[in-house]
XYZ file of C-alpha atoms in Angstrom:
665
model
C -143.316 92.730 -45.187
C -140.418 94.199 -42.567
C -142.636 96.703 -41.608
C -144.934 93.887 -40.529
C -142.388 91.900 -38.277
C -141.775 95.000 -37.004
C -145.016 95.674 -35.929
C -145.364 92.169 -34.593
C -141.852 92.260 -32.838
C -143.059 95.263 -30.567
C -146.351 93.280 -30.895
C -144.750 90.754 -28.954
C -142.333 92.789 -26.746
C -145.100 95.306 -25.019
C -147.099 92.377 -24.374
C -143.624 90.374 -22.301
C -143.237 93.333 -20.930
C -147.438 93.549 -19.795
C -146.826 90.291 -18.684
C -144.054 90.686 -16.315
C -145.751 93.986 -15.353
C -148.776 91.751 -13.868
C -149.425 90.905 -9.851
C -149.412 87.662 -9.619
C -149.932 88.544 -5.715
C -153.006 86.846 -4.106
C -152.910 88.392 -0.612
C -153.535 92.316 -0.395
C -150.521 92.874 2.263
C -148.278 91.769 -0.730
C -149.791 93.188 -3.602
C -148.855 96.545 -1.001
C -145.246 95.342 -0.277
C -144.003 92.917 -2.519
C -144.617 94.013 -6.155
C -142.067 96.306 -8.180
C -142.524 99.311 -8.192
C -143.623 100.323 -12.255
C -146.871 97.713 -11.577
C -147.571 101.041 -9.866
C -148.343 102.529 -13.430
C -150.776 100.206 -14.478
C -154.079 99.815 -15.654
C -154.373 96.619 -13.030
C -153.487 98.408 -10.242
C -154.799 102.202 -11.385
C -158.098 99.531 -11.230
C -157.662 98.028 -7.945
C -157.315 101.951 -6.929
C -160.040 102.798 -7.565
C -161.742 99.127 -5.426
C -159.520 100.917 -3.179
C -160.901 103.923 -3.670
C -164.305 102.815 -3.300
C -163.850 101.460 0.607
C -162.645 104.244 1.686
C -164.558 106.734 3.429
C -165.131 110.437 3.580
C -164.208 110.242 6.896
C -160.911 108.773 5.924
C -160.015 105.590 7.023
C -160.528 101.559 5.740
C -162.073 98.581 7.281
C -160.329 95.295 8.611
C -159.486 92.334 6.385
C -160.383 92.520 2.484
C -159.511 92.273 -0.364
C -159.332 94.918 -2.245
C -158.524 93.603 -5.239
C -160.969 92.000 -6.261
C -163.668 92.549 -8.677
C -166.737 94.442 -7.870
C -170.017 93.937 -9.156
C -172.399 97.022 -8.945
C -174.684 96.341 -6.432
C -171.332 95.785 -4.454
C -169.790 98.910 -5.605
C -173.291 100.990 -5.177
C -173.651 99.306 -1.389
C -169.870 101.093 -0.907
C -171.173 104.740 -2.879
C -173.136 104.601 -0.101
C -171.031 102.718 3.269
C -168.972 106.311 2.140
C -171.308 108.604 4.218
C -170.719 106.776 7.563
C -167.279 106.014 10.019
C -168.661 102.357 9.991
C -165.769 99.495 10.626
C -163.371 102.360 10.140
C -160.184 100.630 11.797
C -155.943 100.044 11.880
C -156.390 96.797 12.926
C -154.278 94.061 10.421
C -152.776 96.603 8.810
C -156.151 97.712 7.912
C -156.167 101.933 6.605
C -151.897 102.186 7.269
C -150.864 99.909 4.149
C -153.311 101.230 1.918
C -152.267 104.675 2.901
C -148.878 103.464 0.873
C -151.033 101.705 -1.828
C -151.836 104.800 -2.402
C -148.431 106.384 -1.947
C -147.094 104.012 -4.074
C -150.055 105.014 -7.042
C -148.514 108.373 -6.870
C -145.104 107.712 -7.338
C -146.701 106.685 -10.541
C -149.138 108.055 -11.970
C -149.893 111.776 -11.011
C -153.416 110.810 -9.813
C -154.423 113.508 -7.418
C -157.467 111.419 -5.688
C -154.547 109.509 -4.604
C -153.143 112.721 -2.797
C -156.353 113.663 -1.850
C -156.903 109.935 -0.058
C -154.136 109.846 1.431
C -153.717 112.665 2.785
C -158.242 112.450 3.994
C -156.095 109.148 5.502
C -153.547 110.889 6.869
C -156.243 113.503 8.542
C -158.179 110.301 9.737
C -155.134 109.264 12.306
C -153.732 112.341 13.077
C -158.003 113.182 14.249
C -158.221 109.638 16.185
C -155.240 109.737 18.143
C -156.330 110.442 22.306
C -154.954 113.567 24.296
C -152.779 111.219 26.079
C -150.258 110.321 22.277
C -152.685 106.619 22.627
C -154.348 104.867 19.651
C -158.175 103.061 20.036
C -158.633 100.028 17.667
C -161.794 101.747 16.499
C -162.208 104.748 15.533
C -164.820 106.883 15.469
C -165.014 104.290 18.810
C -166.512 101.355 18.619
C -168.217 100.260 22.380
C -166.210 97.397 24.391
C -162.349 97.271 23.923
C -161.808 98.348 21.049
C -161.788 101.961 22.800
C -158.016 100.575 24.936
C -155.278 101.906 23.793
C -154.629 99.089 21.476
C -151.179 97.599 20.617
C -152.313 94.085 19.247
C -150.894 93.267 15.782
C -148.861 96.421 16.080
C -151.812 98.763 15.362
C -149.754 101.670 16.478
C -146.616 101.099 15.690
C -148.104 101.579 12.002
C -149.425 104.224 12.865
C -146.146 105.966 14.461
C -144.365 104.646 11.515
C -146.922 106.669 9.587
C -146.717 110.358 11.668
C -142.374 109.591 11.419
C -141.459 109.560 7.449
C -144.607 112.313 7.685
C -143.174 114.688 10.706
C -139.532 113.777 9.371
C -140.272 114.960 5.600
C -138.390 112.035 3.906
C -139.306 110.480 0.891
C -141.046 107.159 2.191
C -144.201 108.807 0.361
C -144.904 110.454 -2.619
C -147.070 112.727 -1.510
C -146.483 115.074 0.486
C -148.623 117.325 2.946
C -148.996 120.111 4.149
C -146.358 122.274 6.695
C -149.304 122.894 8.865
C -150.058 118.389 9.296
C -146.255 118.522 8.976
C -146.654 120.342 12.746
C -149.215 118.333 13.789
C -147.914 115.074 12.775
C -144.149 116.722 15.173
C -146.554 116.490 17.652
C -148.322 113.573 17.594
C -144.949 111.354 17.200
C -144.008 113.126 20.506
C -147.722 112.360 22.509
C -147.154 109.034 20.702
C -143.210 107.769 22.110
C -145.075 109.649 25.736
C -147.470 106.966 25.894
C -145.239 103.407 24.752
C -142.745 104.888 27.937
C -145.582 105.594 30.079
C -147.255 102.379 28.893
C -143.927 100.025 29.925
C -144.737 97.619 32.577
C -143.513 97.782 35.823
C -142.578 94.356 37.495
C -142.100 95.210 40.882
C -140.347 98.764 40.694
C -138.669 97.447 36.952
C -139.808 97.953 33.556
C -140.146 95.109 31.335
C -142.412 95.577 28.709
C -146.006 96.086 26.997
C -149.361 94.293 26.662
C -151.382 93.851 23.921
C -154.363 96.306 25.365
C -153.922 99.026 27.265
C -155.794 101.072 28.790
C -157.183 104.782 27.509
C -157.187 106.319 30.950
C -155.420 103.758 33.491
C -152.607 103.631 30.708
C -152.896 99.779 32.572
C -152.910 96.542 31.463
C -155.582 95.887 29.821
C -158.143 91.824 28.310
C -158.952 92.028 25.428
C -161.064 88.431 23.979
C -162.036 86.336 26.281
C -159.215 84.207 25.073
C -156.888 87.614 25.094
C -156.279 88.457 28.922
C -154.040 91.303 30.102
C -150.200 90.447 30.458
C -147.063 91.057 29.008
C -146.599 90.036 24.728
C -143.709 89.421 23.975
C -144.906 89.742 20.154
C -145.882 93.005 20.302
C -142.848 94.713 22.166
C -141.049 93.950 19.730
C -142.034 96.474 17.153
C -142.963 99.068 19.553
C -139.378 98.468 21.039
C -137.512 98.738 17.653
C -139.498 101.442 16.830
C -138.306 103.730 19.782
C -134.525 102.240 18.346
C -134.948 103.966 14.845
C -135.707 107.223 17.321
C -132.492 109.368 15.577
C -130.802 111.047 19.661
C -132.939 109.129 22.018
C -134.207 110.747 24.945
C -132.277 108.909 28.288
C -136.041 107.870 28.510
C -135.636 106.067 25.670
C -132.481 104.051 25.990
C -133.635 103.577 29.612
C -137.422 102.414 28.077
C -135.329 100.260 25.412
C -132.813 97.658 27.428
C -134.981 97.335 29.780
C -136.894 95.961 27.547
C -133.911 93.848 26.217
C -133.013 92.573 29.563
C -136.750 91.630 29.379
C -136.283 89.334 26.365
C -133.136 88.362 27.161
C -135.212 87.405 30.942
C -138.108 85.647 29.119
C -136.649 83.695 26.341
C -137.453 79.876 25.902
C -134.584 77.819 24.172
C -135.981 74.525 25.307
C -139.311 74.525 23.067
C -139.982 74.102 19.096
C -142.634 74.059 17.489
C -144.312 71.620 14.841
C -146.871 72.099 12.995
C -149.178 69.032 11.545
C -150.096 69.380 7.723
C -153.265 67.951 6.868
C -152.910 67.347 2.208
C -154.255 70.845 1.396
C -151.004 72.044 3.388
C -153.424 73.248 5.986
C -152.506 73.301 9.562
C -154.528 71.449 12.042
C -153.066 71.103 14.802
C -149.726 72.238 16.794
C -147.961 70.932 18.881
C -145.016 72.574 20.947
C -141.501 69.395 21.474
C -139.357 69.444 23.644
C -135.497 70.565 22.364
C -131.934 70.897 23.924
C -130.825 74.129 23.170
C -133.282 75.859 20.526
C -133.560 78.841 19.471
C -135.336 81.688 21.460
C -138.938 82.012 21.227
C -141.257 83.959 23.418
C -145.215 83.419 24.818
C -147.933 85.533 23.610
C -148.771 86.173 26.493
C -146.719 86.213 29.734
C -147.812 86.927 33.699
C -147.951 90.455 34.588
C -145.646 89.026 37.470
C -144.215 85.949 37.060
C -143.578 86.601 33.359
C -145.027 82.743 33.231
C -146.292 81.745 29.949
C -149.594 80.661 29.911
C -152.708 80.296 27.709
C -156.975 81.122 27.048
C -159.100 79.048 25.553
C -162.775 80.997 24.149
C -163.895 80.418 27.880
C -160.878 82.695 29.247
C -160.241 80.061 32.116
C -155.810 80.062 31.803
C -153.707 77.568 30.658
C -150.402 76.756 31.600
C -149.664 74.616 28.494
C -150.384 74.490 24.638
C -152.298 71.093 25.051
C -154.268 72.465 27.381
C -156.991 74.409 24.711
C -159.050 72.979 21.967
C -157.963 72.734 18.436
C -159.795 75.308 17.144
C -158.015 78.251 19.283
C -154.483 75.630 19.894
C -154.725 76.303 16.220
C -156.147 79.325 15.203
C -153.638 81.483 17.272
C -149.960 82.553 17.485
C -148.737 82.035 20.326
C -144.689 81.679 20.744
C -142.957 84.144 17.971
C -139.628 85.165 16.803
C -139.592 88.434 16.227
C -138.438 89.153 19.339
C -134.446 87.391 17.997
C -134.302 91.583 15.973
C -134.723 93.692 19.150
C -131.824 91.254 20.911
C -129.768 90.767 16.945
C -130.296 94.701 16.597
C -129.347 95.913 19.709
C -125.138 95.878 20.253
C -124.580 98.807 17.126
C -127.736 100.404 17.823
C -126.396 100.188 21.810
C -123.069 101.194 21.024
C -124.696 104.791 18.768
C -126.298 105.748 21.628
C -123.850 105.561 23.969
C -124.199 102.790 26.266
C -121.667 100.564 27.734
C -122.103 98.010 29.631
C -122.298 97.775 33.239
C -119.853 95.047 35.381
C -122.555 94.553 38.373
C -123.924 91.287 36.827
C -122.054 90.231 34.002
C -123.798 86.855 33.577
C -126.596 88.973 31.666
C -123.117 91.320 29.516
C -125.233 91.660 25.331
C -121.912 94.329 24.290
C -118.444 94.921 25.665
C -116.879 97.955 23.715
C -113.480 97.946 23.966
C -111.594 101.747 22.583
C -107.941 102.580 23.390
C -108.592 105.865 24.497
C -110.520 104.613 27.363
C -114.208 105.370 25.921
C -114.858 101.787 25.899
C -115.237 98.963 29.558
C -111.495 97.310 27.949
C -108.483 98.777 26.528
C -107.941 94.669 24.715
C -109.750 92.233 22.814
C -109.164 89.602 24.729
C -109.764 91.619 28.449
C -112.881 91.560 26.626
C -113.149 88.348 25.292
C -112.284 87.195 29.146
C -115.690 89.273 30.169
C -118.215 87.408 28.176
C -120.402 85.044 29.700
C -119.136 81.035 28.448
C -121.143 79.062 26.520
C -124.819 82.166 26.177
C -127.475 81.850 24.951
C -127.746 85.162 23.252
C -125.277 86.166 20.978
C -121.782 88.725 22.778
C -120.465 90.911 20.377
C -117.391 92.819 21.282
C -117.440 96.743 19.311
C -113.716 97.644 19.097
C -113.295 101.103 17.862
C -110.665 102.864 15.374
C -107.388 101.354 16.245
C -103.795 99.322 15.687
C -104.686 95.998 18.264
C -101.435 95.056 19.309
C -102.013 91.442 20.896
C -102.283 88.104 20.802
C -106.477 87.441 20.613
C -108.342 84.304 21.469
C -111.576 82.684 21.222
C -111.985 79.729 24.173
C -114.707 76.382 23.196
C -116.852 77.656 26.432
C -117.220 81.001 24.595
C -119.420 80.781 22.051
C -121.780 83.169 20.027
C -119.672 85.757 20.646
C -119.150 88.688 18.021
C -116.310 90.454 17.079
C -117.241 93.901 15.376
C -115.213 96.383 14.340
C -115.760 99.235 14.058
C -114.072 99.609 10.584
C -112.398 97.135 8.600
C -109.864 99.516 7.589
C -109.136 101.148 10.716
C -109.360 98.369 13.154
C -106.968 96.011 13.085
C -106.051 93.082 15.570
C -102.297 92.695 14.548
C -99.920 90.250 15.363
C -96.533 88.673 14.073
C -95.079 85.303 15.786
C -94.007 82.715 13.340
C -93.244 79.114 12.638
C -89.956 79.893 14.368
C -90.570 82.843 16.375
C -92.268 80.469 17.687
C -90.405 77.426 18.332
C -92.433 74.468 19.716
C -91.312 72.215 17.061
C -93.184 71.004 14.125
C -96.312 71.413 14.712
C -94.728 75.463 15.949
C -97.072 76.819 13.011
C -100.957 76.568 14.879
C -98.693 78.547 17.430
C -98.670 81.343 15.598
C -101.617 83.078 14.808
C -102.946 86.265 15.618
C -106.697 85.566 16.611
C -107.789 81.989 17.386
C -111.158 81.195 17.169
C -112.274 78.298 19.331
C -115.221 78.461 19.552
C -118.655 78.097 18.454
C -120.869 79.875 16.389
C -118.636 83.114 15.527
C -118.700 86.109 14.294
C -116.064 88.418 12.892
C -116.940 92.740 11.179
C -115.165 94.561 10.131
C -112.033 93.733 10.605
C -108.278 93.673 9.363
C -106.822 90.903 10.985
C -103.043 90.336 10.724
C -100.265 88.529 10.763
C -97.054 91.700 10.377
C -94.233 88.515 10.630
C -93.075 89.523 6.627
C -91.351 86.002 4.336
C -90.454 84.142 7.695
C -92.440 80.982 7.236
C -95.168 79.478 8.100
C -97.713 82.607 10.381
C -101.242 82.086 10.750
C -102.953 85.606 11.604
C -106.778 83.870 11.838
C -107.185 80.451 13.134
C -110.257 78.958 13.166
C -111.381 75.596 14.392
C -115.057 76.376 15.020
C -117.952 75.310 13.243
C -120.873 77.449 12.108
C -118.294 80.792 11.731
C -119.143 83.909 9.637
C -116.099 86.455 8.814
C -117.913 88.986 6.623
C -116.730 92.663 4.874
C -112.774 91.890 6.575
C -109.151 92.157 4.952
C -107.130 89.011 5.818
C -103.098 89.678 5.527
C -100.507 87.826 5.607
C -97.831 85.258 3.815
C -97.056 81.785 4.342
C -100.228 80.224 5.847
C -102.381 82.314 6.671
C -106.205 81.230 7.042
C -106.544 78.402 8.787
C -109.610 76.210 8.683
C -110.045 72.851 10.565
C -112.649 71.453 13.567
C -114.048 68.981 13.007
C -116.636 68.485 10.975
C -116.286 72.716 10.772
C -118.883 74.659 8.412
C -117.559 77.562 7.892
C -118.920 81.959 5.875
C -116.453 83.515 4.344
C -118.492 87.312 2.083
C -117.215 89.897 1.310
C -113.267 89.546 2.723
C -109.516 90.016 0.848
C -107.335 87.325 1.493
C -104.069 87.953 1.294
C -100.730 85.336 1.505
C -98.332 83.403 -0.266
C -97.807 80.088 0.281
C -100.719 77.790 1.125
C -102.303 80.688 2.039
C -105.760 78.857 2.798
C -105.411 75.970 4.223
C -106.487 73.774 6.172
C -110.176 70.775 6.571
C -112.733 73.117 7.640
C -115.909 73.003 4.882
C -116.236 76.169 4.410
C -117.958 78.566 1.721
C -115.398 81.605 0.687
C -118.316 84.179 -1.596
C -117.645 87.502 -3.493
C -113.782 87.573 -1.505
C -110.783 88.919 -3.267
C -107.976 85.801 -2.761
C -104.851 87.796 -3.672
C -101.473 86.137 -4.191
C -98.328 87.784 -2.963
C -95.965 86.184 -5.607
C -95.463 82.785 -7.346
C -96.882 79.577 -5.034
C -100.301 78.394 -4.143
C -104.210 79.590 -3.105
C -104.760 76.835 -1.236
C -104.020 73.854 -0.343
C -106.807 72.152 1.825
C -106.668 68.845 4.080
C -110.296 67.500 3.573
C -111.163 64.879 5.763
C -112.795 61.247 3.309
C -115.826 61.022 2.442
C -116.293 64.457 3.383
C -119.356 66.435 0.436
C -117.848 69.555 0.961
C -114.351 71.613 0.985
C -113.272 74.110 0.148
C -116.214 76.504 -2.290
C -114.785 79.527 -4.248
C -117.712 81.472 -5.458
C -117.757 84.859 -7.799
C -114.572 85.746 -5.928
C -111.719 88.009 -7.993
C -107.778 86.527 -8.454
C -105.294 88.631 -7.859
C -102.224 89.381 -8.017
C -98.737 91.238 -7.452
C -97.022 91.418 -10.322
C -93.645 89.209 -9.722
C -96.959 86.570 -8.924
C -97.139 84.781 -12.537
C -96.952 80.988 -11.750
C -100.357 80.890 -9.142
C -101.945 77.441 -7.943
C -105.595 77.023 -7.728
C -104.015 74.463 -4.548
C -102.753 71.847 -4.168
C -104.167 67.987 -1.675
C -102.580 68.568 1.494
C -103.488 65.664 2.219
C -105.322 62.923 -0.523
C -108.972 64.325 -0.180
C -108.552 67.683 -0.485
C -111.617 68.705 -2.139
C -111.452 72.668 -4.116
C -113.894 73.938 -6.560
C -114.108 78.013 -7.788
C -117.694 78.099 -9.057
C -117.919 81.730 -11.251
C -114.506 83.015 -10.733
C -112.329 85.637 -11.898
C -109.382 84.751 -12.986
C -106.009 87.421 -13.640
C -103.731 85.840 -15.958
C -101.438 84.996 -12.772
C -102.938 81.642 -12.874
C -100.781 78.436 -14.326
C -102.680 76.913 -17.258
C -102.684 73.571 -15.718
C -104.616 75.099 -12.344
C -103.931 72.717 -9.537
C -100.661 70.591 -8.675
C -100.106 66.867 -6.946
C -97.953 68.274 -4.492
C -95.607 65.506 -5.483
C -98.674 62.757 -4.471
C -100.397 60.333 -7.268
C -102.542 59.489 -4.737
C -103.558 62.580 -4.736
C -104.698 62.755 -8.672
C -106.748 59.216 -7.699
C -108.436 61.081 -4.601
C -108.869 64.371 -4.660
C -111.513 66.853 -6.410
C -110.081 69.456 -8.324
C -112.543 71.664 -9.697
C -114.276 74.902 -11.714
C -117.473 75.945 -13.732
C -118.400 78.967 -15.368
C -115.046 81.422 -14.809
C -113.433 83.547 -16.657
C -110.699 85.749 -16.782
C -106.494 84.788 -17.796
C -106.184 82.629 -16.305
C -109.587 80.158 -16.705
C -107.592 77.582 -18.767
C -110.136 74.934 -18.943
C -108.587 72.853 -22.307
C -105.501 72.775 -20.312
C -105.896 72.163 -16.920
C -104.400 68.530 -15.230
C -106.357 65.540 -17.375
C -107.224 64.872 -12.779
C -109.003 68.590 -12.313
C -113.320 68.356 -13.317
C -114.698 71.210 -14.965
C -118.301 70.349 -13.568
C -121.339 70.248 -15.572
C -124.200 72.803 -14.501
C -126.391 70.227 -13.230
C -123.669 69.604 -10.637
C -122.413 73.279 -9.974
C -126.344 74.020 -8.920
C -125.529 71.389 -6.017
C -123.114 73.730 -4.401
C -125.997 76.353 -2.421
C -124.743 77.474 0.663
C -127.668 76.099 2.066
C -126.117 72.013 1.106
C -123.229 73.544 1.412
C -123.515 75.576 5.067
C -125.809 72.034 6.198
C -125.980 72.492 10.010
C -128.048 70.777 12.986
C -128.859 74.200 13.290
C -130.547 76.126 9.994
C -130.318 78.823 8.533
C -127.225 80.622 10.571
C -125.058 81.582 8.016
C -127.790 84.334 7.549
């Protein structure tokens, strides 16, 4: 009987494991990219692999838009076996061939079936043979008559090819199959030719480099038409992956750097911030209509098609006649095609770091288009002082402006004025990029509110972020002395060190939302204080002496105040009696969720600051914390231990919700 139970347990375990390994994705591309590595060793994956092998033509390529996971009949298998000898419909359009090669690589990593390796290498050979002498690739190979012969950037076709060849040429471990040295050398040459083609096809508008078209003529390299509604134009979507590919190249040439900078300038010039797409869905969730609505300061989007000379967006029906707005074309094309894209945002987000890495500087001729400023004490940047860099940033820019600060100790008070929205301070490293000053209440001596003038860094501009910095107030234990003061909305502080004593971090601003992640925050009394809604995730909160961690002044009726999630509360050895918080104002809200609390935290946890009304109105709570300092049974009676259903409401979306969605990402 005992032996039988063991077999039953083993059977259930195997069944459970098999269920977890089962594919749950419906689309072929999702099956390839979203399943974990172990799934590619399952019987289900092996069965699909047989289909993929059947669909591959002997020439090495695959047809497009095939759901390879669907079970095949015996007749379909015979038909595919017959088709293997042909080159019918082999293409790289819509991800074809490139995604099947990735599938075979993932299969071979789990199952050393040499047919998988041979399939991948045959696909690679197909890609190398399909390349034009000028470095471009057609949409179909062997060549298919019509616009299919054009060099095809459409739907990222050529970029997908080059990304494969780049991994092979660089001999990375991205693909599990290792080609011969001969193929690696061919790949290096093919990649370089492909990049040269990209540089030569970048469109010049009155002598100024801009972006790329979805198709370029394979002989003249000029923008070319495709389908009737796909006229020659500059593409906001296809140009994105091209630029990201160029940015991925180590030690880029001067020509590549120029191409990237020119494209970024074009993206900035052509962004649209006064429109948003609204989709109308039926009961089944299918899009039945698309409408563009007017907004103010919307998140930037770009048109798929822009006039080659004016950059003006245009739209076409199957009659090939340009229209100026989406509502001027029929519903079939309006709803069945992607006319706008937000893809270039990724380029604009990554460009500042790329620019710093590749030694580019901000030009001084046109400050209104500044997107990156470098600060370096040795004079190698644009400025030697952070505040001077802030003064050089444009007011209320549409896109982020990054001030990159190289390592050094910057002894200065820094203010980010209200007009300097969308500003990023990014240090070279949090340990060695230090902003430091020593103001305190007595030194300022400006009356009873002197505390609020002591900050080393004052942030008043909305949509600010800082990372990789140490921000400190060095005045010592001499009363109130703020290191970082934030009186703005939608502020993100990541991977920073905040050092001070009393009142290290002040958080305020009308209905302000602020987000701290992976930070170290140190102080003595009330060293995190103010009335903003603020979320702290994965932070270390360190008490220097016995006192109070927080002093919230949450306004009445505010849903959340200070929320600490997955944080660690630590202390110096001399700090043995530390309160989690006390109410600066009687409606204070502070919650600790799944935090680790050291033994320095007093059993009662909270103090009312001699305000009996606070015991009725303040909201102090904890949930599922741990450590010697977490003693829920000994907490003051007027605090709370949340139930699971209550704690589930404390999501990042709920806490930081704002009219601008997902600003905290």
